[in-house]
Short mmCIF file of C-alpha atoms and ligand atoms in Angstrom, two decimals:
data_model
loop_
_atom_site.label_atom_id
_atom_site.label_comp_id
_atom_site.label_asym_id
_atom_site.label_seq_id
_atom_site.Cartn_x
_atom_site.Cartn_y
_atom_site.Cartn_z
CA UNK Z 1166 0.00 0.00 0.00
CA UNK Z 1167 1.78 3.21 -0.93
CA UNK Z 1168 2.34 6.06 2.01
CA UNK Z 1169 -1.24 8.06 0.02
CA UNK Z 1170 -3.32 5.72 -0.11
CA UNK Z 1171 -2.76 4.91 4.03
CA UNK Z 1172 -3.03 8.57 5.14
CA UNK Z 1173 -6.36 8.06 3.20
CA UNK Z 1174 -7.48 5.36 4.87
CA UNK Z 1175 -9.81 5.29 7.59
CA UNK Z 1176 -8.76 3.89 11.13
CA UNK Z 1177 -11.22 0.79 12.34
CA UNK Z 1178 -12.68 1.47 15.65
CA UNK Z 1179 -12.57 5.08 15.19
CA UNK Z 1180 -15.23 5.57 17.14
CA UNK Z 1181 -13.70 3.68 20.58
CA UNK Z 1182 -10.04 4.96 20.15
CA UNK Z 1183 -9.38 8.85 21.16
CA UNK Z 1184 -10.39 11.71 18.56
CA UNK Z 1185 -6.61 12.74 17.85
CA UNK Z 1186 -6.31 8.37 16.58
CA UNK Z 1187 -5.05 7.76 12.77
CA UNK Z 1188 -3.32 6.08 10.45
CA UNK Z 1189 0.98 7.26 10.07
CA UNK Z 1190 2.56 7.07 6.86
CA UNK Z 1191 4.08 4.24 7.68
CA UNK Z 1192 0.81 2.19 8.30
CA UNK Z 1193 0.50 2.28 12.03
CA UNK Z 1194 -1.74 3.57 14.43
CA UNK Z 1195 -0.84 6.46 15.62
CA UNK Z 1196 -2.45 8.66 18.69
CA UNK Z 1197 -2.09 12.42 19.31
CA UNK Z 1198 0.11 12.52 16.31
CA UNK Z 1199 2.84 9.97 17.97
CA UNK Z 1200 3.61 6.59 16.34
CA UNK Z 1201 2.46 4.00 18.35
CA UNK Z 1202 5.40 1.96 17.76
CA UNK Z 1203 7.90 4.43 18.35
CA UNK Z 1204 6.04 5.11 21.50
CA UNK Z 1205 6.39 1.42 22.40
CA UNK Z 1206 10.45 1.61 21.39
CA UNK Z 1207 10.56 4.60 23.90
CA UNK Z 1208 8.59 3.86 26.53
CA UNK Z 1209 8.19 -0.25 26.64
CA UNK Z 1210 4.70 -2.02 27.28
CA UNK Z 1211 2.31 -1.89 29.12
CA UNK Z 1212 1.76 1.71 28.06
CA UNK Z 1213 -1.30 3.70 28.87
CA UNK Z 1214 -1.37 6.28 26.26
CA UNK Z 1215 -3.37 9.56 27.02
CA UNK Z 1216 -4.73 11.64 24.22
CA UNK Z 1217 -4.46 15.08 25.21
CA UNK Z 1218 -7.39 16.45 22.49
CA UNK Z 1219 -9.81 13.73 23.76
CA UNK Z 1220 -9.15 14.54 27.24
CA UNK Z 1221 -9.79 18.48 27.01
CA UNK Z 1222 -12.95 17.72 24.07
CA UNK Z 1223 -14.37 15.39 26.89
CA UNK Z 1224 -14.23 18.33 29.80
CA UNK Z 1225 -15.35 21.10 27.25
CA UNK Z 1226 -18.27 18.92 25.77
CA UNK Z 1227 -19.58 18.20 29.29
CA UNK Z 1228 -18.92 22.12 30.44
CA UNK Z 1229 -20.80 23.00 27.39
CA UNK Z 1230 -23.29 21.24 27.31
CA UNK Z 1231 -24.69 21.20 30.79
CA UNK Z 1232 -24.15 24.76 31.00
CA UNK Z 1233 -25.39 25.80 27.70
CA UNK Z 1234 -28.76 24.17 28.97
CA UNK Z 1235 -28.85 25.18 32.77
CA UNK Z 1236 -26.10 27.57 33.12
CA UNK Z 1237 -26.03 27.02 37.11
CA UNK Z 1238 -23.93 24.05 36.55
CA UNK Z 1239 -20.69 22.51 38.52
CA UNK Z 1240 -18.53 19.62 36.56
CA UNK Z 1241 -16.78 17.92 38.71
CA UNK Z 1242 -14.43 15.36 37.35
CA UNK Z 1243 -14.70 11.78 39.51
CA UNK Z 1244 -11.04 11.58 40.54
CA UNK Z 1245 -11.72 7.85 41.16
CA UNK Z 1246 -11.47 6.97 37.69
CA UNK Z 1247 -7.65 7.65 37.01
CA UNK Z 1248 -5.76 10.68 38.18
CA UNK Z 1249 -2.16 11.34 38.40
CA UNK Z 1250 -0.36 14.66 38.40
CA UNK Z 1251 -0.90 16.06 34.72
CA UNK Z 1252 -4.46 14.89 34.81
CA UNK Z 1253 -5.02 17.01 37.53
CA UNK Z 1254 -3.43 20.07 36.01
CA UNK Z 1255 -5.24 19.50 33.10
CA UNK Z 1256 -8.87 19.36 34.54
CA UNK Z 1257 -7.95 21.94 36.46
CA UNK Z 1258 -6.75 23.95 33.94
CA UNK Z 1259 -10.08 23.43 31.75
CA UNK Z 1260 -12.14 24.47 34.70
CA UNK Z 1261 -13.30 21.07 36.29
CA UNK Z 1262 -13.92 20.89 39.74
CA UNK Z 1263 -13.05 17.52 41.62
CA UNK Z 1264 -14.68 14.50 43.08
CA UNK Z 1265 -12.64 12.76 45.84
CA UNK Z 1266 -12.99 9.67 47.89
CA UNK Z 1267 -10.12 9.39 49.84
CA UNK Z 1268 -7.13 11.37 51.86
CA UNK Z 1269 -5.15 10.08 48.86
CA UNK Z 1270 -7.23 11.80 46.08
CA UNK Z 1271 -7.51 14.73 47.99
CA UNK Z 1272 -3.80 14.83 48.81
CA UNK Z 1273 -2.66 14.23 45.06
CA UNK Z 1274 -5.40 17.19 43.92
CA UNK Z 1275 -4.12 19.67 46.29
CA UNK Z 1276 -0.63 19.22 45.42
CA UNK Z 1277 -1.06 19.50 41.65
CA UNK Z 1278 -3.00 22.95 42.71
CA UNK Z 1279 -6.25 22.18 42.49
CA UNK Z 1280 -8.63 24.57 44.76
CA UNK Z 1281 -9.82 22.79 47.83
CA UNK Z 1282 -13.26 24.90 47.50
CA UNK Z 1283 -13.65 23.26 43.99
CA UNK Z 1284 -13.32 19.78 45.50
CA UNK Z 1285 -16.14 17.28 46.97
CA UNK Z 1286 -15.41 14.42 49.31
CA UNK Z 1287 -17.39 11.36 48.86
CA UNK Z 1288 -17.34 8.19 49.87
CA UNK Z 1289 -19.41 5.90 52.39
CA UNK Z 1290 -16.57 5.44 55.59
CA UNK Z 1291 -14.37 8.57 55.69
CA UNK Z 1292 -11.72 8.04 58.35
CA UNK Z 1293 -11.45 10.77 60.52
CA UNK Z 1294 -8.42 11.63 59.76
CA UNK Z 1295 -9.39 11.82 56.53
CA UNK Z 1296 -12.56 14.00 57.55
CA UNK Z 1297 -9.47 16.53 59.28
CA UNK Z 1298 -7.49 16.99 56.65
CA UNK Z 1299 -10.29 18.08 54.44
CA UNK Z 1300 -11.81 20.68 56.25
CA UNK Z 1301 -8.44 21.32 57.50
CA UNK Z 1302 -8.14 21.83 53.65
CA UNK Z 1303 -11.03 24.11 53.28
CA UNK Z 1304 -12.76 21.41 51.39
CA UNK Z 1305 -15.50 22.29 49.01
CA UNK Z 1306 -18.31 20.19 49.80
CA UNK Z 1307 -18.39 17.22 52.10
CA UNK Z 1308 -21.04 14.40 50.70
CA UNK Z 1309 -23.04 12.94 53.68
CA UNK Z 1310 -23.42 9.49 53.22
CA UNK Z 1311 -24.88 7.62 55.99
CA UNK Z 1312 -25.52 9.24 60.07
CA UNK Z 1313 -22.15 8.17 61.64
CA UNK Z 1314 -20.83 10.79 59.06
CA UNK Z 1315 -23.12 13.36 60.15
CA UNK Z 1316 -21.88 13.02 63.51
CA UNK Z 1317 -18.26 12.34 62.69
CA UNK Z 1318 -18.38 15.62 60.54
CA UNK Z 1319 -20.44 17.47 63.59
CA UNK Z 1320 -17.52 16.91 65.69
CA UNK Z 1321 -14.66 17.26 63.35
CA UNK Z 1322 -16.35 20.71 62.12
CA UNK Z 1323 -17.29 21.82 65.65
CA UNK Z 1324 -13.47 21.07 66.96
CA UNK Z 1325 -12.19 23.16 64.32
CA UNK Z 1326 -14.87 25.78 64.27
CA UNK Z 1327 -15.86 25.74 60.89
CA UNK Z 1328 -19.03 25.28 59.66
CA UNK Z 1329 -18.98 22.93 56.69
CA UNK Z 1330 -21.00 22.79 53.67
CA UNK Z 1331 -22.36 19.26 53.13
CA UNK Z 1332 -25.37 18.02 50.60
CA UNK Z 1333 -26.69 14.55 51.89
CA UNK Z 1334 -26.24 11.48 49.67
CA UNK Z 1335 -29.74 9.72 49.07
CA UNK Z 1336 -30.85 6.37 47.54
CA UNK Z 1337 -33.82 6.87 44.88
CA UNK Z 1338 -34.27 3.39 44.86
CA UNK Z 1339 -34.02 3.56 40.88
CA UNK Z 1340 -32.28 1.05 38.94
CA UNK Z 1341 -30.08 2.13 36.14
CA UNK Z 1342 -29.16 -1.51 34.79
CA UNK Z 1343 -25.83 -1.56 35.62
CA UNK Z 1344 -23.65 -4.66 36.60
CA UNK Z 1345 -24.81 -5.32 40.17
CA UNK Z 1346 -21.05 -4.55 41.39
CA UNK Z 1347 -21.42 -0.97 40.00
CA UNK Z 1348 -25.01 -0.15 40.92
CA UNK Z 1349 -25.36 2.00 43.79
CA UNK Z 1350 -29.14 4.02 43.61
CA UNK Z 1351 -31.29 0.86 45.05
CA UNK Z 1352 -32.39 0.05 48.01
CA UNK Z 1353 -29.70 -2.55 49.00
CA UNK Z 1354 -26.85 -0.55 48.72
CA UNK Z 1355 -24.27 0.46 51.10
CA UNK Z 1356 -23.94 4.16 49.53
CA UNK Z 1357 -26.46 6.87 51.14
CA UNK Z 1358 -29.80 6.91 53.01
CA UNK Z 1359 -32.58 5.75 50.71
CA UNK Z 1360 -35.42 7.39 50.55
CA UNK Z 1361 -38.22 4.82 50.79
CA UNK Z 1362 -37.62 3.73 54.47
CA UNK Z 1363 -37.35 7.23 55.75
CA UNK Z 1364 -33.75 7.01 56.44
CA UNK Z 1365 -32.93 10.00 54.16
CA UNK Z 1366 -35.37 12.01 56.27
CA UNK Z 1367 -33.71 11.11 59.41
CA UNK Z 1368 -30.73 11.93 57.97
CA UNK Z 1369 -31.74 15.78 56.89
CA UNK Z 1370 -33.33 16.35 60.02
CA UNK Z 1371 -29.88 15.28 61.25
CA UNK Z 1372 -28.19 17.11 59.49
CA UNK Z 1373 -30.11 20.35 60.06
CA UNK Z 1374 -30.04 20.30 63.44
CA UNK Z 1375 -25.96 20.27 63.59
CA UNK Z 1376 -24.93 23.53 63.87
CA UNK Z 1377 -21.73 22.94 62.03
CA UNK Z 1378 -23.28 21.77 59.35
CA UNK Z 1379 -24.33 23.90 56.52
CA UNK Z 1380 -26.92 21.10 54.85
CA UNK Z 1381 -27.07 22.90 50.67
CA UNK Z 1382 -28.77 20.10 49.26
CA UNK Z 1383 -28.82 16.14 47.76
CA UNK Z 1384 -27.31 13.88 46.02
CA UNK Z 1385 -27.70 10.42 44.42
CA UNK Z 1386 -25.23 8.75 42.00
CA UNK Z 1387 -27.00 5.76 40.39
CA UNK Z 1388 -24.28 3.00 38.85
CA UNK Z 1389 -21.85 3.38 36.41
CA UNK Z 1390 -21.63 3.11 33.08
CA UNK Z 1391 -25.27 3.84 32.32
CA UNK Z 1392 -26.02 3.71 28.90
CA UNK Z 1393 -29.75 4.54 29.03
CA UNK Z 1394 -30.56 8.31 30.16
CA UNK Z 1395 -34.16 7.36 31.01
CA UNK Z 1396 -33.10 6.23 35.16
CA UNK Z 1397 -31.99 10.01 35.20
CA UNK Z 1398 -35.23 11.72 34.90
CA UNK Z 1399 -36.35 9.02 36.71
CA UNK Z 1400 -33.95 9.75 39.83
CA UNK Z 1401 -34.48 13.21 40.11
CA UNK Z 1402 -38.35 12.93 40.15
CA UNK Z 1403 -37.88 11.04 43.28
CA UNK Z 1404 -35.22 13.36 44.41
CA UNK Z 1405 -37.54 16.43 43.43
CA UNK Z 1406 -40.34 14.48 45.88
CA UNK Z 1407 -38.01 13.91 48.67
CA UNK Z 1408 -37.05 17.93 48.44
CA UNK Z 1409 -40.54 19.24 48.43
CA UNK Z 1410 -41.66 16.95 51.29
CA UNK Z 1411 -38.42 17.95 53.10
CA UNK Z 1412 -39.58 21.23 52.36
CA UNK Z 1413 -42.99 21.11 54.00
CA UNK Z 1414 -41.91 18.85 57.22
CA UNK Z 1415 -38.36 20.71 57.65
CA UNK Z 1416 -38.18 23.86 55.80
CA UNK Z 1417 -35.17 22.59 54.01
CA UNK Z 1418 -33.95 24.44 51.11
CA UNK Z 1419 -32.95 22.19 48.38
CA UNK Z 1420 -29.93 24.91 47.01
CA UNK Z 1421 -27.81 22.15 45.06
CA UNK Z 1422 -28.72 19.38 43.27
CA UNK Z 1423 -26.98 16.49 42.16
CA UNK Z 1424 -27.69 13.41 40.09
CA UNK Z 1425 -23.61 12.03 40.47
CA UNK Z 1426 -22.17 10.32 37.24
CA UNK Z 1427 -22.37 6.87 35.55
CA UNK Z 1428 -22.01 8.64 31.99
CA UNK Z 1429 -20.85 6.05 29.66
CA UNK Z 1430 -18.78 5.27 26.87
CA UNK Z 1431 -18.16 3.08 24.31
CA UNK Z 1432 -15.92 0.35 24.27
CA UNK Z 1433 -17.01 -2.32 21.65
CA UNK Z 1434 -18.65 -1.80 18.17
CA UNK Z 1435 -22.27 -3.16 18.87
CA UNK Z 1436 -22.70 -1.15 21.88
CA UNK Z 1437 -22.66 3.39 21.22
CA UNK Z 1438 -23.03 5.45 24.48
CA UNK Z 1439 -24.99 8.54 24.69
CA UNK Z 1440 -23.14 11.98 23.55
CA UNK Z 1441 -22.71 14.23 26.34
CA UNK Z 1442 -25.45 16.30 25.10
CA UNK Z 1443 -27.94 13.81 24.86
CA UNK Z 1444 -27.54 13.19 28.84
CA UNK Z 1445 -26.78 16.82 29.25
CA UNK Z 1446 -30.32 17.41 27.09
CA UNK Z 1447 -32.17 14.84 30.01
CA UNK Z 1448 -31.01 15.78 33.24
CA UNK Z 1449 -31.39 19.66 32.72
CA UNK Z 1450 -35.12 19.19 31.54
CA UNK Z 1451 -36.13 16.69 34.47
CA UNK Z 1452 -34.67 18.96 36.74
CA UNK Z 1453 -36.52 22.02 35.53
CA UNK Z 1454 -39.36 20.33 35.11
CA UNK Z 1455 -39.46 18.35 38.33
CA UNK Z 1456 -38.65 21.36 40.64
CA UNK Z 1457 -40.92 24.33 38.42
CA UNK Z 1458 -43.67 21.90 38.28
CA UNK Z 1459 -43.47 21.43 42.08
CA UNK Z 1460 -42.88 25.46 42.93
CA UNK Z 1461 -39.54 24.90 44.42
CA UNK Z 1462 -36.79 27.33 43.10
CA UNK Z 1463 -34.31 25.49 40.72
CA UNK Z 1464 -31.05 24.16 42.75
CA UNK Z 1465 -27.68 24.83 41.35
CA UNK Z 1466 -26.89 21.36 39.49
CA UNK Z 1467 -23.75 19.45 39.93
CA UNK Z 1468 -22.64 16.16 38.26
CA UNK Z 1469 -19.90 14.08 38.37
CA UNK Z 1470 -18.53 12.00 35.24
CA UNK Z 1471 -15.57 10.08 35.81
CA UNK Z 1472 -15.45 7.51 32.77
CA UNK Z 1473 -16.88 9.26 30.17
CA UNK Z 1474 -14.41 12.14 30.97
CA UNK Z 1475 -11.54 10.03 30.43
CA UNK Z 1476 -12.08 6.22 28.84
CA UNK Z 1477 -11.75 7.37 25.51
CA UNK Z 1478 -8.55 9.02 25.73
CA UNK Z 1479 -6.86 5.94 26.95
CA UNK Z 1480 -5.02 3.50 25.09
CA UNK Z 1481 -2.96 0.56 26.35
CA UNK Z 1482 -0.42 -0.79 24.71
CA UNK Z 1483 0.73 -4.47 25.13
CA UNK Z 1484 3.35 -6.63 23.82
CA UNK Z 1485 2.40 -10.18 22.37
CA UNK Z 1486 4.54 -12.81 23.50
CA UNK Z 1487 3.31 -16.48 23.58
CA UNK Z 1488 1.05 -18.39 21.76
CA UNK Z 1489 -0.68 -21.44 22.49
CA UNK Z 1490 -3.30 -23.37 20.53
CA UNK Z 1491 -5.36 -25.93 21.83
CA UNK Z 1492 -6.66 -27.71 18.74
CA UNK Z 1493 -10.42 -27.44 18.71
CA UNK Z 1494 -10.60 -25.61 21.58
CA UNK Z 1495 -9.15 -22.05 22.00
CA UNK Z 1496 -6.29 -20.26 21.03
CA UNK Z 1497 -4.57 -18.28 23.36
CA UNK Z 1498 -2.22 -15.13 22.73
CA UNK Z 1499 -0.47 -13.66 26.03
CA UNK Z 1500 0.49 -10.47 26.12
CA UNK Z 1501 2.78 -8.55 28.63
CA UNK Z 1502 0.24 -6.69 30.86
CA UNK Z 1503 -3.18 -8.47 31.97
CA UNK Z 1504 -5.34 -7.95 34.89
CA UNK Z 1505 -2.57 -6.26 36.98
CA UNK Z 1506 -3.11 -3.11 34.98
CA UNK Z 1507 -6.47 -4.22 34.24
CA UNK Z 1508 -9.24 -6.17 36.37
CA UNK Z 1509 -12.14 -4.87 34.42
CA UNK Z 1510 -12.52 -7.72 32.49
CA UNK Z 1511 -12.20 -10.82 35.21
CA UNK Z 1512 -14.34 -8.71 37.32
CA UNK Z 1513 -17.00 -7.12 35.67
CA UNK Z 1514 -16.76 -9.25 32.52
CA UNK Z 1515 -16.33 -6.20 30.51
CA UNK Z 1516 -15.58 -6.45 26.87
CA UNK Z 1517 -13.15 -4.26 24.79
CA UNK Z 1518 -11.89 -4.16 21.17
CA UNK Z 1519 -7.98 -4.63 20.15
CA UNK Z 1520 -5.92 -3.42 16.79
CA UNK Z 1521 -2.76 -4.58 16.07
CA UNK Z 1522 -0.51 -1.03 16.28
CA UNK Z 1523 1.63 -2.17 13.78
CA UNK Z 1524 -0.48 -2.98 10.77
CA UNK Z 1525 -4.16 -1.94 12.07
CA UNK Z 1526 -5.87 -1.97 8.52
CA UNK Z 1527 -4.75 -5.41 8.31
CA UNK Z 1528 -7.79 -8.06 8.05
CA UNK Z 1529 -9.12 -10.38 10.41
CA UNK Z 1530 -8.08 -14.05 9.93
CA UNK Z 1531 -8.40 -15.94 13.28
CA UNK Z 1532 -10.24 -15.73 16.40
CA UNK Z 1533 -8.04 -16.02 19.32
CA UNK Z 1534 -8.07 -14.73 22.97
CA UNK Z 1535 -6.00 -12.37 24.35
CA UNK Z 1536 -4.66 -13.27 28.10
CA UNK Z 1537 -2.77 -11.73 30.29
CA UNK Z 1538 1.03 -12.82 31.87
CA UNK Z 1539 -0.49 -12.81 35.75
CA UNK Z 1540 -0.88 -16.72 37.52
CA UNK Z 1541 -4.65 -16.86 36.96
CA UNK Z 1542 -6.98 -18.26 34.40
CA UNK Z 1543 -9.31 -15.29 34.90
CA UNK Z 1544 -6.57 -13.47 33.56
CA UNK Z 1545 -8.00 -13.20 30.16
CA UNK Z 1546 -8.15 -9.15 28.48
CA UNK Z 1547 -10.90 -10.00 25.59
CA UNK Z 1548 -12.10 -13.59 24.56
CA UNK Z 1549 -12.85 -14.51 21.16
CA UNK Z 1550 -11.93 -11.67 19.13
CA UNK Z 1551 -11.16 -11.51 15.47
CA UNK Z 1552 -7.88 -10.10 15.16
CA UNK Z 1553 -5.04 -10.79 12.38
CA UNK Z 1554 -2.46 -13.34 12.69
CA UNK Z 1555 -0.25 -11.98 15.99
CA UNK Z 1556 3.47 -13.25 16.62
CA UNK Z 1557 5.16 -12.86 19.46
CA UNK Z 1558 6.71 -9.27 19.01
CA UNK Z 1559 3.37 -7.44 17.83
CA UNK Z 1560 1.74 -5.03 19.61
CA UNK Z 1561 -1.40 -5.02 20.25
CA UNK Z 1562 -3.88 -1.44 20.93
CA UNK Z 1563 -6.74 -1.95 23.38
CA UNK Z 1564 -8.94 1.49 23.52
CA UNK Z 1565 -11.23 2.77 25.78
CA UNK Z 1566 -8.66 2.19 28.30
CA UNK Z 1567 -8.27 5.12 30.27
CA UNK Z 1568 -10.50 5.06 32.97
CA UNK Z 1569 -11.05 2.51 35.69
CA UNK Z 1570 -7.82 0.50 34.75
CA UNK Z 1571 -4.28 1.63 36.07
CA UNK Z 1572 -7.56 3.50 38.49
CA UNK Z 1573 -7.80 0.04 39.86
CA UNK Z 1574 -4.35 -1.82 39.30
CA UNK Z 1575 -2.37 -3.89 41.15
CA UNK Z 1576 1.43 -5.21 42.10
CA UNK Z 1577 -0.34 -8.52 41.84
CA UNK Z 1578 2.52 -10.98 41.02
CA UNK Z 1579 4.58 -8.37 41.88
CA UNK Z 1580 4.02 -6.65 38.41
CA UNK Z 1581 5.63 -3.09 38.28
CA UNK Z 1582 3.26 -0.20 37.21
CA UNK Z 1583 3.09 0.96 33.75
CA UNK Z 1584 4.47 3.83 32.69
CA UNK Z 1585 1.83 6.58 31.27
CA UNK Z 1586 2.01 8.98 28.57
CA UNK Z 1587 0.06 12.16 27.46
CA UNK Z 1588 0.57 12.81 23.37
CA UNK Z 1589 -0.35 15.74 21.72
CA UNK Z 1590 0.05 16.97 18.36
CA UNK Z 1591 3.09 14.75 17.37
CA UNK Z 1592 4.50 15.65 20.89
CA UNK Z 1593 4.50 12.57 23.89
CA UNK Z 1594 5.00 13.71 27.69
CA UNK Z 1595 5.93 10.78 30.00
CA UNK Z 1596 3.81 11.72 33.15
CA UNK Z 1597 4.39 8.59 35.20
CA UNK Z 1598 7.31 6.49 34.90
CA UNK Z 1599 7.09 2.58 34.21
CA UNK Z 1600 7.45 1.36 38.38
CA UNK Z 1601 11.02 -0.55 39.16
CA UNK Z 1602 11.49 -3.48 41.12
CA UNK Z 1603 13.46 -1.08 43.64
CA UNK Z 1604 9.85 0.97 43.83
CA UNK Z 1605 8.46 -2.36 44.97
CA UNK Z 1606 10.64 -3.53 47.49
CA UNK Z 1607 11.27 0.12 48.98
CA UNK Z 1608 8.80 0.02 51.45
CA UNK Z 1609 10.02 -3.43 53.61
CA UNK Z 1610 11.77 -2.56 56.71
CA UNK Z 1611 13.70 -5.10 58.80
CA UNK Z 1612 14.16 -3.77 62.61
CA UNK Z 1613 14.06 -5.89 65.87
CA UNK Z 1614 10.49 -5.36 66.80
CA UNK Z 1615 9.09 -3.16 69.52
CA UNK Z 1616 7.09 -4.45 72.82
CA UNK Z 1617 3.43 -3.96 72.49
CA UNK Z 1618 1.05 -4.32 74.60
N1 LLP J 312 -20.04 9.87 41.57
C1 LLP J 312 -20.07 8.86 42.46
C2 LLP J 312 -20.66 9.08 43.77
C3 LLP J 312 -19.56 7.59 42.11
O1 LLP J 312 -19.59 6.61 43.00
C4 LLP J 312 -18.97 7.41 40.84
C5 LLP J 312 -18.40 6.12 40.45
C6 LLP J 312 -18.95 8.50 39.95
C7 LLP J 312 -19.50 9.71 40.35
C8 LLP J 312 -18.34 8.42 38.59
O2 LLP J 312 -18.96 7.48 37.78
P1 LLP J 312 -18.57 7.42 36.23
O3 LLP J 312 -18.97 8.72 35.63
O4 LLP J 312 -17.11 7.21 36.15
O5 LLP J 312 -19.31 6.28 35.69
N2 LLP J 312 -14.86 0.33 38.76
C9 LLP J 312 -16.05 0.39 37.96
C10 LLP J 312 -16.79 1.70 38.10
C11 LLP J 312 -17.10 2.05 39.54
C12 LLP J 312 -17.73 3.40 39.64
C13 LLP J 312 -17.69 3.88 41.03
N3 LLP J 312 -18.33 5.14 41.24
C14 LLP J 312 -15.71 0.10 36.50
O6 LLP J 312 -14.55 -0.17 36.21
O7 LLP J 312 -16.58 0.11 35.63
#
């Protein structure tokens, strides 16, 4: 194929791998203007590639068009989904505001200059130590999630003599057809106080009474990745319900508003997410609706994607190595990373799509499965896929990669964390070095042992 006739071509998947994805003149897939290969000779495998244009379309689409619909609008990017360093620069560069869940999320935010007032702590157990250090921090918003919190941040606030602003996290008891490990709005969950028992009430009235407790409004996050937008509307109607009864019993304001995240994206052919601004289009009209049509002033809205923010701009990069093929059966292809960088698959049973970087126009001649190098069977990235004949050598391009892997990684079998790029416009930044075997052992300590007890 001559060097025209590939610029020309179209790259498969297009519509999983990161806007800034094509094909270089010499045939390969390239991201953010970078050749994938020579990325690979640079920086080894596993590589997470991140796509600098799909990161910043991602935050402006959302900003855009939320606020373009309800201009009253907060965007706060779900830290839990991958952050490091740059990331954090970057959203906070393009105006996000932050969801933590942890000391650690709120630690690596600060120090990459993030605004403490722009960030939200979640979670259903904050330590308190944790609890200190963010309103030690001047924390934005604290998310209530259950009434141990409301005491544990009653105490915390009233010891430092702040008053805190808080919204209360409830459970619509809506289901938004998630995988049951990701589902979090119904009744049996362990995030929030649903609203069916009367356990969110308890928990306002709570919450109102504390006087370091500035209570601004509610919250629900339903599951993640939901691909319909209907359990949306549905959510806030309930939501809407709870605020205008909580209005009558309690005089309670209802100021902000939030129906969380759970935005999704795509990661195989057969399955398209929603654009931004057909979720955007949904949750601004329920909301107006539900809180005009019950005379309650409209709340300042907050979501919080985390996935859809950052999947797409993800891209790891493996090496193939062995090959086995069990006549009749299956034929395996390892490659150098598996479910140490990812668990998505052995956990959730997720499913992704793969290109081979090296010759990705190239057609499909075998089904194999792609497994990973860690010492269990459920080590397996994508089963049965249709790929072109891989040797040991190739490398192989999974998409939709970027959130809720190296998020959720592991040193299991000892594996050393990949190293993590940002490309942009022919340009590659190496933002987190691949680990070292001296980075895992550099914790141990060998002393004598105190007394205790
Ligand atoms: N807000 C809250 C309160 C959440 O719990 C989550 C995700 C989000 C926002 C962001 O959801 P997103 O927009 O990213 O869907 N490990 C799983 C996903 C767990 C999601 C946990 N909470 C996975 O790999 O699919």
């Amino acid at each position: 194929m001559t060097t025209k006739e590939n610029e020309a071509a179209a790259l498969p998947l297009a519509s999983i791998f990161p806007i800034a994805s094509d094909i270089s003149p010499a045939g390969h897939l390239r991201i953010g203007g970078c050749d994938t290969l020579a990325l690979v000779e640079r920086y080894g495998t596993p590589l997470y590639v991140f796509d600098e244009a799909t990161l910043r379309h991602q935050a402006r689409a959302f900003l855009g068009e939320f606020s373009r619909r309800y201009p009253d609008t907060t965007v706060r990017y779900a830290a839990k989904a991958y952050i490091n360093g740059a990331l954090a620069r970057l959203f906070a560069e393009e105006g996000l505001s932050l969801d933590v869940v942890s000391g650690g999320e709120l630690a690596l935010a600060l120090a990459n200059g993030f605004r403490a007032d722009r960030i939200e702590f979640h979670g259903n157990n904050k330590t308190p130590q944790e609890m200190e250090e963010a309103l030690r921090a001047g924390i934005g918003r604290v998310v209530l999630d259950n009434y141990d919190e409301i005491e544990l941040l009653e105490a915390t606030a009233a010891r430092l003599n702040v008053r805190q602003a808080a919204i209360l996290r409830v459970g619509p008891n809506v289901d938004p057809h998630t995988h049951g490990h990701t589902t979090t709005g119904l009744l049996d969950s362990k995030f929030g106080l649903p609203i069916p028992t009367g356990q969110a009430e308890e928990g306002l009235r709570r919450a109102l009474a504390a006087p370091h407790i500035d209570l601004l409004g509610i919250h629900a996050h339903l599951g993640s990745p939901i691909f319909e937008t209907k359990p949306y509307p549905q959510a806030i109607a309930v939501m809407a319900d709870f605020a205008l009864a909580m209005k009558q019993m309690h005089g309670f304001d209802c100021r902000e508003f939030s129906p969380g995240g759970g935005f999704a994206v795509q990661y195989v052919t057969d399955t398209p997410a929603p654009e931004p601004a057909i979720y955007a289009e949904a949750i601004t009209s329920a909301l107006r609706d539900a809180f005009t049509g019950r005379e309650l002033p409209l709340p300042h809205l907050s979501i919080e994607p985390g996935r859809s923010l950052i999947g797409r701009a993800g891209v790891a990069l493996y090496t193939v190595g062995s090959r086995k093929e069990i006549p009749d059966v299956r034929t395996y292809v390892s490659v150098d990373g598996g479910m140490a960088d990812n668990i998505r698959p052995a956990i959730y049973g997720s499913k992704y799509e793969a290109l081979v970087a090296g010759r990705p126009l190239a057609a499909a001649e075998e089904t194999v499965t792609i497994a990973g190098k860690y010492c269990e069977s459920g080590d397996v990235l994508i089963r049965d896929i249709a790929l072109p004949p891989l040797k040991a050598g190739d490398v192989l391009a999974i998409p939709a990669s970027g959130a809720y892997c190296l998020a959720m990684a592991s040193n299991y079998n000892l594996a050393l964390g990949p190293a993590v790029v940002l490309v942009a416009e022919g340009r590659a930044r190496l933002v987190r070095r691949r680990e070292t075997y001296e980075d895992l052992m550099q914790r141990d300590v060998f002393e004598d042992g105190d007394v205790i007890g």
